[in-house]
Structure formats: structure tokens, C-alpha cells
């Protein structure tokens, strides 16, 4: 049985610009053949067991020649694999997608194409340039500025000028002076607005807005490098007015997110939406205890307790998993009052049709402990094996009987520190959502200099832990992700 090949456009860089269909293809891939322009956040969607083949090419020194790429796709499909060929932007827009299909078609390999968001349109959009604004032009022309090594550019500049339309050049950085000169020689006015946009749609996007005559000099001054696109036309003059991307509150800020891999999604995504350059660096992982004799025992004698307390959203999931395994359901909690450390934990309970009787005003253990200082009856705490001491202390002090049941362990992930070590050389924001993320972060770096880290902490206990390591901190007003986001925006 043959496999198949799906050519997938990965979009221009912003991972949010991958299409839904592209994402589905990646999630089901057994082999992914990719190149340089694909962002890490998109690569992270690929299942860990899939084979990754890097055929990344830099202009002028191709890593893997095109016919070899074609052959790899064919061979993997002949092995029966589901192959995704992941390409920057759109696969057919100067992407050699057509060439890659020829060999597959000749061998009767089934293939599909998932178009992508091309840089030719999206990069101007992120630079505030509406490429076909009606007041300025009535056509758009997308041109390659790439010439074979040593060869001259084959561009009909006169024809391009006559269209009066917006011109977009891909792969044109090294030929920028020749392109601009060609247009000037063809009679285009030197004052024609023009732009070059480097690493468009990414947090490190840079743009140079100028005139046709001045653009090469200005781009050279700014040391603009590939990947970048060149835009020539009156529409470029709108770029400052419509500069939404450069004006995002976190544009270009480096943020390291230390949350567990399974829960970092929303925080990282929201930071990216605000323009931050997010490095996902999961430092801890929660591992449910299995078996968990203490929890099983507690579940066998639930009627003993009058309160059941959860200190994180994973707590209810683990508890109800065990309850179910013991052949019981939510009715076993009928006589119990429920406490949740914060709104996320309360909504985890709501998933099981239960309403928390108590959520403290400030979402941390110290405030939860305060709020529970006068409760009657025995308390069952379902939480991490190494939880904060605030709750046990207050219960002991006030003579309230309690069982502190370890439901899960927090283990350090020890991620590869290389990308973070690089970031530590400059001021960098690091989000900490628990004291254990602070410890996991520091441990993973093996004594590297963390003096330029600004810890953005979810609450006081997390901040106290960061300070122990000499990390400067800012603390969210409320212990929620929303509040942490606000705090990061204000930094
Ligand atoms: N198929 C791709 C283009 C491949 S050619 C697409 O549809 O976008 C590679 C060229 O695309 C680069 O030399 C550059 O000109 C442009 N390009 C790709 N991604 C870019 C980005 N994020 N910012 C600026 N230019 C980009």
C-alpha cells in the first residue's frame, strides 16, 4: 500500500497563520519533510513519534538539492507513510511545490495540497500595507528577485512599471539595489514609496519604509537580511498609519514561559497575540500518583470528612478518576463542602457538575488557609505531594483535623537550556506560575547567570521563591493568568 504526501503551506512565520487543514495534516503525519522558514511553534504540533527530515535551504547553499527532496518524498510514500511536506508560506508561491508533485504523480502516489498564507500578502499586512488599496492601484504583481548564481535578473522592469500596480518581490534582498535601479531605469519616479520587511509576521519583524531611490541605502544601513520582502508602490505610504503590529503592547519582547507543556498553550498563545517572542520552556510536569493508596483510603471513607479542598485544576481530574475507579460517582460527595484555590480550579469542579462552596478572594494557599481557619469537621486536602505549608499550619494551629493526601508529584522536566541561555544575555521576562516552576527553571540552568531575568510571578508565594534566587520580580495583582498578562503588559 502506498502512503500519501500532503504539501502543506506553513504560513509566513506567525504560528497562528497555519490553516486548520494544515494543522490536521501535521497532527496525523508520520514523516514531516520541512525547511528553514517554519517556526518552532508549528514544529511543536508534529507528533513526537513522527520522523523529521530537515531539508532546510539557505539561498545560495542548498542543504539538500531539489531532486533529492523529490526522491525523499517518493521513497517515504512508497514505504506506505503519511508524509507531510511542510513549506514556508504557500507551497505553490515560489515554493517549488509543483516540482515536488511531478515525481509523485509519475509514480501514482496520492497527494494533496493545503495552501498556505503566503508571505507576499501577509507580510505587507503585518507591516500596515494594504497591497491593493483602491485609491492607489488596481493590480498587484508578485515577482521573484532571485537569480541563479552569477546570472543577471530576468525581470521586465518596463512592463512592471507600466502596470502602475503594487510590486512585491520575494527572495530579493541580495538583489535589492539591482531591483530598485532596474525600476528607476525603466522610468519609475525616484520618490515612489517603497518598503522592505524582514521576518514579517514574527515578533522580530523589522521594516524600512523609504522611497525607491533611497531604499537600498537605508536597507543596507539597517542590515536587512533574508527572509525579507520588498514592496514598491504608493500603498507603502500607508504603512505608518496602519502600523498595528509594531504597536502591539508586547511587540518584540522576549518572554520565557515555564509552565508545564500541557498547560502552557493558552498563556503562550495570548502572549504571542500581543506580539511577544515566546520561548516555551516547560520546567515542571505534574504526574498523577498511580497507585495512590492514601487517596484510595480517603475515598473509601469520604463520610468522615466535612470539607474537600483542591489547590489546582488537575486535582479534581485526579480525584474523580479515582472515585470512578472505586465504583463511585459525584453522589459520594453529597455531604461534603468544597473549596477551590481559585476560579480555574472551581471551573475544573464545575466540569463534574459541582459548585465550590469556598474560593478565597486572593487565589493562593495563604488566603485559602485564612478563609478556612474556622471550619468545622475534618478536612481532606487533595493536592501536590510537596504543597505549600500554609494550609497544614493553620489547621494544626486551630486544632482542625485534616488529611493531606498527595495526589500528584511535581517533577522537574530539565528542558534543554540552550535557547534560554542565549536569551539570558539580555533582559528577558520569565513567567512563573508556581514556586515549583521557579525551582525547575533555576535547576535546569545549572548555575547560569540569571541576573537579567525579570520574573513575572502569579502570586506572592511564587514571587518569594524567585526572590530567594535573587531574581527581580513583578507580581500579578490576582493569581490568575489574566492578571499575570496585565502585569506583563505593564512591565
Ligand atoms: N512559498 C513562500 C515563499 C518562498 S520564497 C511564501 O508563499 O511565502 C522565500 C522568500 O519568501 C524569502 O526570500 C522572502 O522573500 C519571502 N518570505 C518568506 N517568509 C517571510 C517572512 N516571514 N518575512 C519576509 N519575507 C518572507
Short mmCIF file of C-alpha atoms and ligand atoms in Angstrom, two decimals:
data_model
loop_
_atom_site.label_atom_id
_atom_site.label_comp_id
_atom_site.label_asym_id
_atom_site.label_seq_id
_atom_site.Cartn_x
_atom_site.Cartn_y
_atom_site.Cartn_z
CA UNK A 1 0.00 0.00 0.00
CA UNK A 2 1.31 3.42 -0.96
CA UNK A 3 1.26 6.17 1.58
CA UNK A 4 0.46 9.71 0.56
CA UNK A 5 2.02 13.12 0.51
CA UNK A 6 0.37 16.35 1.61
CA UNK A 7 2.07 19.58 0.62
CA UNK A 8 1.27 21.94 3.44
CA UNK A 9 1.82 25.68 3.49
CA UNK A 10 3.03 26.64 6.97
CA UNK A 11 2.35 30.34 6.52
CA UNK A 12 4.87 33.14 6.85
CA UNK A 13 6.06 32.59 10.43
CA UNK A 14 3.35 33.61 12.89
CA UNK A 15 2.19 30.16 14.00
CA UNK A 16 -1.39 31.44 14.19
CA UNK A 17 -1.40 31.72 10.41
CA UNK A 18 -1.21 27.98 9.85
CA UNK A 19 -4.54 26.79 8.42
CA UNK A 20 -6.78 24.35 10.27
CA UNK A 21 -6.31 21.85 7.49
CA UNK A 22 -2.54 22.23 7.69
CA UNK A 23 -2.65 21.62 11.40
CA UNK A 24 -4.73 18.46 10.98
CA UNK A 25 -2.29 17.13 8.39
CA UNK A 26 0.65 17.76 10.72
CA UNK A 27 -1.05 16.12 13.67
CA UNK A 28 -1.55 12.96 11.61
CA UNK A 29 1.84 12.91 9.91
CA UNK A 30 4.27 10.00 10.15
CA UNK A 31 7.02 11.79 8.26
CA UNK A 32 7.49 15.55 8.01
CA UNK A 33 9.90 16.99 5.47
CA UNK A 34 10.47 20.62 6.34
CA UNK A 35 12.66 23.59 5.61
CA UNK A 36 14.16 26.58 7.31
CA UNK A 37 11.29 29.05 7.29
CA UNK A 38 8.99 27.02 9.55
CA UNK A 39 8.53 28.32 13.10
CA UNK A 40 9.19 26.21 16.23
CA UNK A 41 5.62 26.62 17.46
CA UNK A 42 4.38 24.91 14.29
CA UNK A 43 7.03 22.21 14.54
CA UNK A 44 5.72 21.55 18.06
CA UNK A 45 2.42 20.31 16.58
CA UNK A 46 4.12 17.35 14.96
CA UNK A 47 3.59 14.12 16.91
CA UNK A 48 6.79 13.17 18.77
CA UNK A 49 6.97 9.76 17.09
CA UNK A 50 6.94 11.26 13.56
CA UNK A 51 10.17 11.20 11.58
CA UNK A 52 11.53 14.68 10.91
CA UNK A 53 13.62 15.32 7.83
CA UNK A 54 15.26 18.74 7.60
CA UNK A 55 15.92 19.76 4.02
CA UNK A 56 16.25 23.42 5.01
CA UNK A 57 17.86 25.51 2.41
CA UNK A 58 19.60 28.81 2.64
CA UNK A 59 19.74 30.83 -0.54
CA UNK A 60 22.96 30.03 -2.45
CA UNK A 61 23.99 26.98 -0.41
CA UNK A 62 21.22 24.47 -0.71
CA UNK A 63 21.35 21.89 2.04
CA UNK A 64 19.52 19.23 0.07
CA UNK A 65 19.17 19.56 -3.71
CA UNK A 66 15.65 19.71 -5.07
CA UNK A 67 15.72 16.37 -6.92
CA UNK A 68 16.80 14.68 -3.71
CA UNK A 69 13.88 16.25 -1.84
CA UNK A 70 11.56 14.93 -4.54
CA UNK A 71 13.12 11.50 -4.12
CA UNK A 72 12.74 11.54 -0.33
CA UNK A 73 9.03 12.32 -0.67
CA UNK A 74 8.63 9.47 -3.17
CA UNK A 75 10.57 6.94 -1.09
CA UNK A 76 8.69 7.69 2.11
CA UNK A 77 5.35 7.43 0.34
CA UNK A 78 6.46 4.11 -1.24
CA UNK A 79 7.19 2.89 2.29
CA UNK A 80 3.50 3.47 2.97
CA UNK A 81 3.95 6.54 5.16
CA UNK A 82 1.69 9.55 5.60
CA UNK A 83 4.09 12.25 4.56
CA UNK A 84 3.72 15.97 5.07
CA UNK A 85 5.92 18.27 3.04
CA UNK A 86 5.85 21.43 5.10
CA UNK A 87 6.83 24.59 3.28
CA UNK A 88 7.03 28.24 4.25
CA UNK A 89 4.16 30.46 3.12
CA UNK A 90 2.15 28.87 0.33
CA UNK A 91 3.62 25.77 -1.33
CA UNK A 92 2.99 27.00 -4.87
CA UNK A 93 4.15 30.58 -4.36
CA UNK A 94 7.77 30.39 -5.44
CA UNK A 95 7.86 27.26 -3.35
CA UNK A 96 8.68 24.62 -5.96
CA UNK A 97 5.57 22.76 -4.84
CA UNK A 98 4.83 21.91 -8.46
CA UNK A 99 8.21 20.31 -8.99
CA UNK A 100 7.75 18.17 -5.91
CA UNK A 101 4.46 16.80 -7.21
CA UNK A 102 5.78 15.75 -10.62
CA UNK A 103 7.65 12.67 -9.46
CA UNK A 104 4.82 11.65 -7.15
CA UNK A 105 2.31 11.95 -9.96
CA UNK A 106 4.51 9.88 -12.29
CA UNK A 107 4.58 7.10 -9.71
CA UNK A 108 0.89 7.23 -8.95
CA UNK A 109 1.37 8.39 -5.35
CA UNK A 110 -1.75 10.06 -3.98
CA UNK A 111 -1.13 13.65 -2.98
CA UNK A 112 -2.99 16.71 -1.72
CA UNK A 113 -2.12 20.37 -1.44
CA UNK A 114 -3.03 22.54 1.54
CA UNK A 115 -2.50 26.15 0.50
CA UNK A 116 -0.82 28.41 2.99
CA UNK A 117 -0.86 32.09 3.82
CA UNK A 118 1.80 33.49 1.56
CA UNK A 119 4.36 35.99 2.78
CA UNK A 120 3.66 38.01 -0.37
CA UNK A 121 0.31 39.09 1.10
CA UNK A 122 0.63 38.58 4.84
CA UNK A 123 3.95 40.34 5.40
CA UNK A 124 2.67 43.61 3.88
CA UNK A 125 -0.49 43.19 6.00
CA UNK A 126 1.60 42.94 9.18
CA UNK A 127 3.55 45.98 8.06
CA UNK A 128 0.36 48.00 7.69
CA UNK A 129 0.43 47.94 3.88
CA UNK A 130 -2.89 47.16 2.15
CA UNK A 131 -1.45 45.95 -1.14
CA UNK A 132 -4.37 46.85 -3.41
CA UNK A 133 -5.87 49.92 -1.72
CA UNK A 134 -8.29 51.28 -4.33
CA UNK A 135 -7.10 54.85 -4.05
CA UNK A 136 -3.61 53.89 -5.12
CA UNK A 137 -3.59 50.98 -7.57
CA UNK A 138 -5.61 48.36 -9.34
CA UNK A 139 -3.21 45.45 -9.59
CA UNK A 140 -0.61 43.53 -7.63
CA UNK A 141 2.40 41.76 -9.10
CA UNK A 142 4.45 39.19 -7.25
CA UNK A 143 7.93 38.73 -8.64
CA UNK A 144 10.95 36.64 -7.70
CA UNK A 145 14.11 38.64 -7.15
CA UNK A 146 16.20 35.50 -7.14
CA UNK A 147 18.71 34.97 -9.92
CA UNK A 148 20.72 31.80 -10.44
CA UNK A 149 24.26 32.22 -9.04
CA UNK A 150 26.23 34.56 -11.27
CA UNK A 151 23.30 35.19 -13.64
CA UNK A 152 21.55 38.50 -14.26
CA UNK A 153 18.00 39.13 -13.06
CA UNK A 154 15.39 38.38 -15.70
CA UNK A 155 12.76 40.93 -14.84
CA UNK A 156 10.88 43.05 -17.35
CA UNK A 157 11.05 46.28 -15.31
CA UNK A 158 9.42 48.34 -18.07
CA UNK A 159 6.39 46.08 -18.09
CA UNK A 160 6.16 46.20 -14.31
CA UNK A 161 6.34 49.98 -14.27
CA UNK A 162 3.61 50.28 -16.91
CA UNK A 163 1.13 48.31 -14.81
CA UNK A 164 1.07 51.10 -12.23
CA UNK A 165 0.34 48.35 -9.70
CA UNK A 166 1.91 47.39 -6.41
CA UNK A 167 5.04 45.27 -6.83
CA UNK A 168 6.08 42.63 -4.33
CA UNK A 169 9.47 40.96 -4.68
CA UNK A 170 10.29 37.75 -2.85
CA UNK A 171 13.85 36.46 -2.42
CA UNK A 172 15.07 39.90 -3.35
CA UNK A 173 17.31 41.08 -0.51
CA UNK A 174 20.64 40.46 -2.19
CA UNK A 175 19.35 41.90 -5.46
CA UNK A 176 17.69 44.93 -3.83
CA UNK A 177 19.99 47.55 -5.40
CA UNK A 178 19.55 45.94 -8.85
CA UNK A 179 15.78 45.78 -8.49
CA UNK A 180 15.47 49.42 -7.48
CA UNK A 181 17.88 50.53 -10.20
CA UNK A 182 16.01 48.47 -12.78
CA UNK A 183 12.75 50.21 -11.91
CA UNK A 184 14.39 53.65 -11.93
CA UNK A 185 15.96 52.92 -15.32
CA UNK A 186 12.54 51.89 -16.57
CA UNK A 187 11.27 55.36 -15.67
CA UNK A 188 9.66 54.86 -12.28
CA UNK A 189 9.84 58.05 -10.22
CA UNK A 190 12.59 58.05 -7.55
CA UNK A 191 10.06 59.28 -4.97
CA UNK A 192 7.86 56.19 -5.34
CA UNK A 193 7.20 54.85 -1.82
CA UNK A 194 8.91 51.51 -1.18
CA UNK A 195 9.47 49.19 1.75
CA UNK A 196 11.41 46.19 2.83
CA UNK A 197 10.08 43.99 5.60
CA UNK A 198 12.31 41.46 7.30
CA UNK A 199 11.00 38.42 9.21
CA UNK A 200 7.46 39.56 8.64
CA UNK A 201 4.66 38.39 10.97
CA UNK A 202 7.25 37.32 13.55
CA UNK A 203 7.95 39.18 16.80
CA UNK A 204 11.28 40.27 15.36
CA UNK A 205 9.71 41.82 12.27
CA UNK A 206 11.56 44.91 11.11
CA UNK A 207 10.58 47.24 8.34
CA UNK A 208 12.23 50.02 6.43
CA UNK A 209 9.93 52.49 4.68
CA UNK A 210 11.52 54.79 2.18
CA UNK A 211 11.49 55.82 -1.47
CA UNK A 212 12.55 53.74 -4.42
CA UNK A 213 15.76 55.75 -4.79
CA UNK A 214 16.71 55.60 -1.12
CA UNK A 215 15.59 52.10 -0.17
CA UNK A 216 18.83 50.19 -0.96
CA UNK A 217 20.94 52.54 1.13
CA UNK A 218 18.52 52.53 4.07
CA UNK A 219 18.12 48.76 3.98
CA UNK A 220 21.90 48.38 3.97
CA UNK A 221 22.20 50.77 6.93
CA UNK A 222 19.67 48.68 8.84
CA UNK A 223 21.49 45.49 7.78
CA UNK A 224 18.30 43.94 6.48
CA UNK A 225 18.75 40.24 5.78
CA UNK A 226 16.74 37.41 4.26
CA UNK A 227 13.93 36.47 4.68
CA UNK A 228 12.51 39.79 3.65
CA UNK A 229 10.13 41.05 1.02
CA UNK A 230 10.32 44.24 -0.98
CA UNK A 231 7.20 46.22 -1.70
CA UNK A 232 7.15 49.05 -4.23
CA UNK A 233 4.11 51.25 -4.73
CA UNK A 234 2.10 54.14 -3.35
CA UNK A 235 0.40 51.85 -0.84
CA UNK A 236 3.65 51.81 1.15
CA UNK A 237 2.90 55.31 2.37
CA UNK A 238 0.06 53.92 4.49
CA UNK A 239 2.45 51.78 6.49
CA UNK A 240 2.90 54.19 9.39
CA UNK A 241 -0.79 54.95 9.69
CA UNK A 242 -1.80 51.29 9.76
CA UNK A 243 1.11 50.06 11.83
CA UNK A 244 -0.93 47.77 14.10
CA UNK A 245 1.69 45.05 14.54
CA UNK A 246 4.61 47.19 15.67
CA UNK A 247 2.25 48.87 18.12
CA UNK A 248 1.21 45.70 19.94
CA UNK A 249 1.90 46.06 23.67
CA UNK A 250 4.48 43.25 23.85
CA UNK A 251 5.95 43.65 20.36
CA UNK A 252 9.42 42.18 20.24
CA UNK A 253 9.60 41.41 23.97
CA UNK A 254 11.32 38.15 24.83
CA UNK A 255 9.21 36.06 27.20
CA UNK A 256 10.07 32.61 28.51
CA UNK A 257 7.05 30.55 29.62
CA UNK A 258 7.92 27.93 32.23
CA UNK A 259 4.52 26.30 32.61
CA UNK A 260 4.09 22.56 32.17
CA UNK A 261 3.92 21.67 28.49
CA UNK A 262 0.29 20.57 28.63
CA UNK A 263 -0.90 23.83 30.19
CA UNK A 264 1.30 26.47 28.61
CA UNK A 265 -0.86 26.67 25.47
CA UNK A 266 -3.14 29.50 26.42
CA UNK A 267 -0.56 31.65 28.16
CA UNK A 268 1.95 31.34 25.32
CA UNK A 269 -0.70 31.93 22.68
CA UNK A 270 -2.02 35.01 24.38
CA UNK A 271 1.44 36.45 24.81
CA UNK A 272 2.12 35.83 21.13
CA UNK A 273 -1.10 37.58 20.18
CA UNK A 274 0.26 40.65 21.95
CA UNK A 275 3.43 40.49 19.88
CA UNK A 276 5.79 38.81 22.34
CA UNK A 277 8.54 36.47 21.23
CA UNK A 278 7.63 33.47 23.35
CA UNK A 279 10.00 30.64 24.15
CA UNK A 280 8.16 27.68 25.61
CA UNK A 281 10.35 26.24 28.31
CA UNK A 282 8.34 23.78 30.37
CA UNK A 283 10.27 23.31 33.62
CA UNK A 284 7.87 21.12 35.56
CA UNK A 285 5.36 18.40 34.92
CA UNK A 286 2.64 17.05 37.18
CA UNK A 287 2.47 13.28 37.40
CA UNK A 288 -0.66 11.78 38.97
CA UNK A 289 0.15 9.19 41.64
CA UNK A 290 -0.84 5.79 40.45
CA UNK A 291 -1.43 3.80 42.56
CA UNK A 292 -2.30 6.24 45.29
CA UNK A 293 -3.14 4.32 48.47
CA UNK A 294 -3.73 7.49 50.54
CA UNK A 295 -6.28 8.81 48.08
CA UNK A 296 -7.95 5.41 47.73
CA UNK A 297 -8.24 5.19 51.51
CA UNK A 298 -9.70 8.67 51.76
CA UNK A 299 -12.23 7.86 49.04
CA UNK A 300 -13.23 4.69 50.92
CA UNK A 301 -14.13 6.78 53.97
CA UNK A 302 -15.41 10.04 52.48
CA UNK A 303 -18.23 10.30 55.03
CA UNK A 304 -15.58 11.11 57.66
CA UNK A 305 -14.83 14.47 56.08
CA UNK A 306 -16.74 17.70 56.03
CA UNK A 307 -14.52 19.62 53.57
CA UNK A 308 -12.76 18.61 50.38
CA UNK A 309 -10.07 21.03 49.20
CA UNK A 310 -8.41 21.36 45.78
CA UNK A 311 -5.44 23.61 45.15
CA UNK A 312 -5.06 23.23 41.38
CA UNK A 313 -7.25 22.39 38.37
CA UNK A 314 -5.61 19.00 37.96
CA UNK A 315 -6.78 17.98 41.48
CA UNK A 316 -10.46 17.39 40.57
CA UNK A 317 -9.47 15.36 37.49
CA UNK A 318 -7.31 13.04 39.54
CA UNK A 319 -9.84 12.79 42.36
CA UNK A 320 -12.73 11.92 40.09
CA UNK A 321 -10.61 9.45 38.16
CA UNK A 322 -10.03 7.56 41.40
CA UNK A 323 -13.61 7.96 42.55
CA UNK A 324 -14.75 6.40 39.32
CA UNK A 325 -12.20 3.60 39.67
CA UNK A 326 -13.65 2.89 43.12
CA UNK A 327 -17.08 2.41 41.51
CA UNK A 328 -18.46 5.66 42.93
CA UNK A 329 -19.62 8.95 41.44
CA UNK A 330 -20.27 12.55 42.49
CA UNK A 331 -23.12 11.47 44.80
CA UNK A 332 -20.45 10.20 47.19
CA UNK A 333 -19.64 13.88 47.86
CA UNK A 334 -23.19 14.75 48.87
CA UNK A 335 -22.39 15.73 52.44
CA UNK A 336 -19.11 17.49 51.69
CA UNK A 337 -18.32 21.14 51.29
CA UNK A 338 -15.90 22.00 48.51
CA UNK A 339 -13.09 24.54 48.50
CA UNK A 340 -11.08 25.62 45.42
CA UNK A 341 -7.98 27.78 45.48
CA UNK A 342 -9.10 29.90 42.52
CA UNK A 343 -11.52 30.24 39.62
CA UNK A 344 -9.70 27.75 37.33
CA UNK A 345 -9.89 25.08 39.98
CA UNK A 346 -13.54 25.97 40.60
CA UNK A 347 -14.27 25.54 36.90
CA UNK A 348 -12.49 22.19 36.94
CA UNK A 349 -15.02 21.18 39.62
CA UNK A 350 -17.84 22.61 37.55
CA UNK A 351 -16.88 20.10 34.83
CA UNK A 352 -18.18 17.46 37.24
CA UNK A 353 -21.36 19.40 37.93
CA UNK A 354 -20.14 20.70 41.29
CA UNK A 355 -20.04 24.20 42.68
CA UNK A 356 -17.25 25.26 45.02
CA UNK A 357 -18.56 26.50 48.37
CA UNK A 358 -15.43 28.49 49.01
CA UNK A 359 -12.99 30.33 46.74
CA UNK A 360 -10.73 32.83 48.56
CA UNK A 361 -10.59 36.45 47.38
CA UNK A 362 -6.90 36.10 46.64
CA UNK A 363 -6.08 32.88 44.89
CA UNK A 364 -3.23 31.39 46.87
CA UNK A 365 -2.69 28.89 49.66
CA UNK A 366 -2.16 31.54 52.33
CA UNK A 367 -5.53 33.15 51.63
CA UNK A 368 -7.27 29.83 51.23
CA UNK A 369 -5.86 28.85 54.62
CA UNK A 370 -7.10 32.11 56.16
CA UNK A 371 -10.56 31.57 54.71
CA UNK A 372 -10.66 28.07 56.19
CA UNK A 373 -9.32 28.97 59.62
CA UNK A 374 -12.66 28.43 61.38
CA UNK A 375 -14.19 25.45 59.56
CA UNK A 376 -15.85 22.60 61.41
CA UNK A 377 -15.12 18.92 60.94
CA UNK A 378 -12.29 17.10 59.21
CA UNK A 379 -10.67 18.46 56.04
CA UNK A 380 -9.45 16.37 53.11
CA UNK A 381 -6.70 18.11 51.12
CA UNK A 382 -6.14 16.71 47.63
CA UNK A 383 -3.00 18.30 46.27
CA UNK A 384 0.63 18.02 45.22
CA UNK A 385 2.93 15.86 47.31
CA UNK A 386 5.08 18.88 48.14
CA UNK A 387 2.41 21.53 48.61
CA UNK A 388 2.74 24.78 50.49
CA UNK A 389 2.74 24.61 54.31
CA UNK A 390 0.16 27.35 54.73
CA UNK A 391 -2.86 25.02 54.93
CA UNK A 392 -1.44 22.33 57.26
CA UNK A 393 -0.04 25.04 59.54
CA UNK A 394 -3.30 26.86 60.03
CA UNK A 395 -5.25 23.64 60.54
CA UNK A 396 -2.75 22.42 63.15
CA UNK A 397 -2.76 25.78 64.89
CA UNK A 398 -6.55 25.88 65.12
CA UNK A 399 -6.99 22.23 66.07
CA UNK A 400 -8.81 21.36 62.82
CA UNK A 401 -8.29 17.69 61.91
CA UNK A 402 -7.13 17.14 58.34
CA UNK A 403 -5.70 14.58 55.93
CA UNK A 404 -3.12 15.89 53.49
CA UNK A 405 -3.36 13.47 50.58
CA UNK A 406 -0.65 13.60 47.92
CA UNK A 407 -2.48 13.18 44.61
CA UNK A 408 0.31 14.07 42.24
CA UNK A 409 4.01 14.77 42.17
CA UNK A 410 5.63 17.76 40.60
CA UNK A 411 8.72 16.64 38.71
CA UNK A 412 11.33 18.77 37.05
CA UNK A 413 11.44 18.50 33.28
CA UNK A 414 15.05 19.58 32.86
CA UNK A 415 14.47 21.02 29.39
CA UNK A 416 17.42 21.67 27.10
CA UNK A 417 18.57 25.12 28.28
CA UNK A 418 20.38 26.15 25.08
CA UNK A 419 17.73 28.54 23.67
CA UNK A 420 17.20 30.13 27.09
CA UNK A 421 20.92 30.54 27.84
CA UNK A 422 21.13 32.69 24.73
CA UNK A 423 18.23 34.86 25.93
CA UNK A 424 19.70 35.37 29.40
CA UNK A 425 22.39 37.63 27.95
CA UNK A 426 19.78 40.38 27.52
CA UNK A 427 16.91 41.46 29.77
CA UNK A 428 14.24 38.78 29.50
CA UNK A 429 10.84 38.20 31.07
CA UNK A 430 10.22 34.77 32.57
CA UNK A 431 6.73 33.78 33.70
CA UNK A 432 6.45 31.76 36.89
CA UNK A 433 3.08 30.24 37.73
CA UNK A 434 4.13 28.36 40.87
CA UNK A 435 7.07 28.14 43.23
CA UNK A 436 7.98 24.83 41.61
CA UNK A 437 8.34 26.47 38.18
CA UNK A 438 10.90 28.81 39.77
CA UNK A 439 12.89 25.91 41.21
CA UNK A 440 12.61 23.94 37.98
CA UNK A 441 13.80 26.93 35.96
CA UNK A 442 16.81 27.62 38.16
CA UNK A 443 17.79 23.93 38.37
CA UNK A 444 17.65 23.49 34.61
CA UNK A 445 20.16 26.28 34.06
CA UNK A 446 22.93 24.74 36.16
CA UNK A 447 24.15 27.96 37.73
CA UNK A 448 23.99 30.21 34.64
CA UNK A 449 23.80 33.96 35.25
CA UNK A 450 20.14 34.89 35.80
CA UNK A 451 20.70 38.50 36.82
CA UNK A 452 18.90 39.84 33.73
CA UNK A 453 15.75 37.83 34.40
CA UNK A 454 12.63 39.67 35.42
CA UNK A 455 10.33 37.09 36.99
CA UNK A 456 6.65 37.71 36.25
CA UNK A 457 5.03 35.84 39.11
CA UNK A 458 1.45 34.72 39.52
CA UNK A 459 1.34 35.29 43.29
CA UNK A 460 3.22 36.18 46.44
CA UNK A 461 4.50 32.70 47.24
CA UNK A 462 5.87 32.29 43.74
CA UNK A 463 7.48 35.73 43.98
CA UNK A 464 9.02 34.88 47.36
CA UNK A 465 10.57 31.76 45.84
CA UNK A 466 12.02 33.76 42.93
CA UNK A 467 13.48 36.34 45.28
CA UNK A 468 15.30 33.57 47.15
CA UNK A 469 17.33 33.06 43.99
CA UNK A 470 17.96 36.79 43.60
CA UNK A 471 15.52 37.14 40.71
CA UNK A 472 13.84 40.57 40.42
CA UNK A 473 10.10 40.14 40.32
CA UNK A 474 6.80 41.70 39.46
CA UNK A 475 3.68 40.04 40.83
CA UNK A 476 0.21 39.74 39.34
CA UNK A 477 -2.48 41.54 41.29
CA UNK A 478 -4.65 38.42 41.34
CA UNK A 479 -3.36 34.89 40.96
CA UNK A 480 -4.90 34.36 37.53
CA UNK A 481 -3.45 34.11 34.05
CA UNK A 482 -5.47 37.20 33.06
CA UNK A 483 -3.91 39.21 35.82
CA UNK A 484 -0.45 37.87 35.01
CA UNK A 485 -0.98 39.04 31.42
CA UNK A 486 -1.89 42.51 32.67
CA UNK A 487 1.19 42.56 34.83
CA UNK A 488 3.45 41.61 31.89
CA UNK A 489 1.90 44.35 29.75
CA UNK A 490 2.76 46.93 32.38
CA UNK A 491 6.41 45.91 32.72
N1 LIG B 1 6.35 29.99 -0.51
C1 LIG B 1 6.77 31.14 0.23
C2 LIG B 1 7.88 31.91 -0.46
C3 LIG B 1 9.11 31.09 -0.65
S1 LIG B 1 10.42 32.01 -1.35
C4 LIG B 1 5.58 32.05 0.50
O1 LIG B 1 4.48 31.82 -0.03
O2 LIG B 1 5.72 32.96 1.32
C5 LIG B 1 11.21 32.61 0.11
C6 LIG B 1 11.02 34.10 0.21
O3 LIG B 1 9.77 34.39 0.78
C7 LIG B 1 12.01 34.80 1.09
O4 LIG B 1 13.21 35.04 0.43
C8 LIG B 1 11.27 36.08 1.39
O5 LIG B 1 11.33 36.97 0.31
C9 LIG B 1 9.86 35.60 1.49
N2 LIG B 1 9.48 35.35 2.88
C10 LIG B 1 9.06 34.20 3.42
N3 LIG B 1 8.74 34.36 4.71
C11 LIG B 1 8.96 35.65 5.00
C12 LIG B 1 8.82 36.44 6.17
N4 LIG B 1 8.37 35.92 7.32
N5 LIG B 1 9.13 37.75 6.11
C13 LIG B 1 9.57 38.29 4.97
N6 LIG B 1 9.73 37.60 3.83
C14 LIG B 1 9.43 36.29 3.85
#
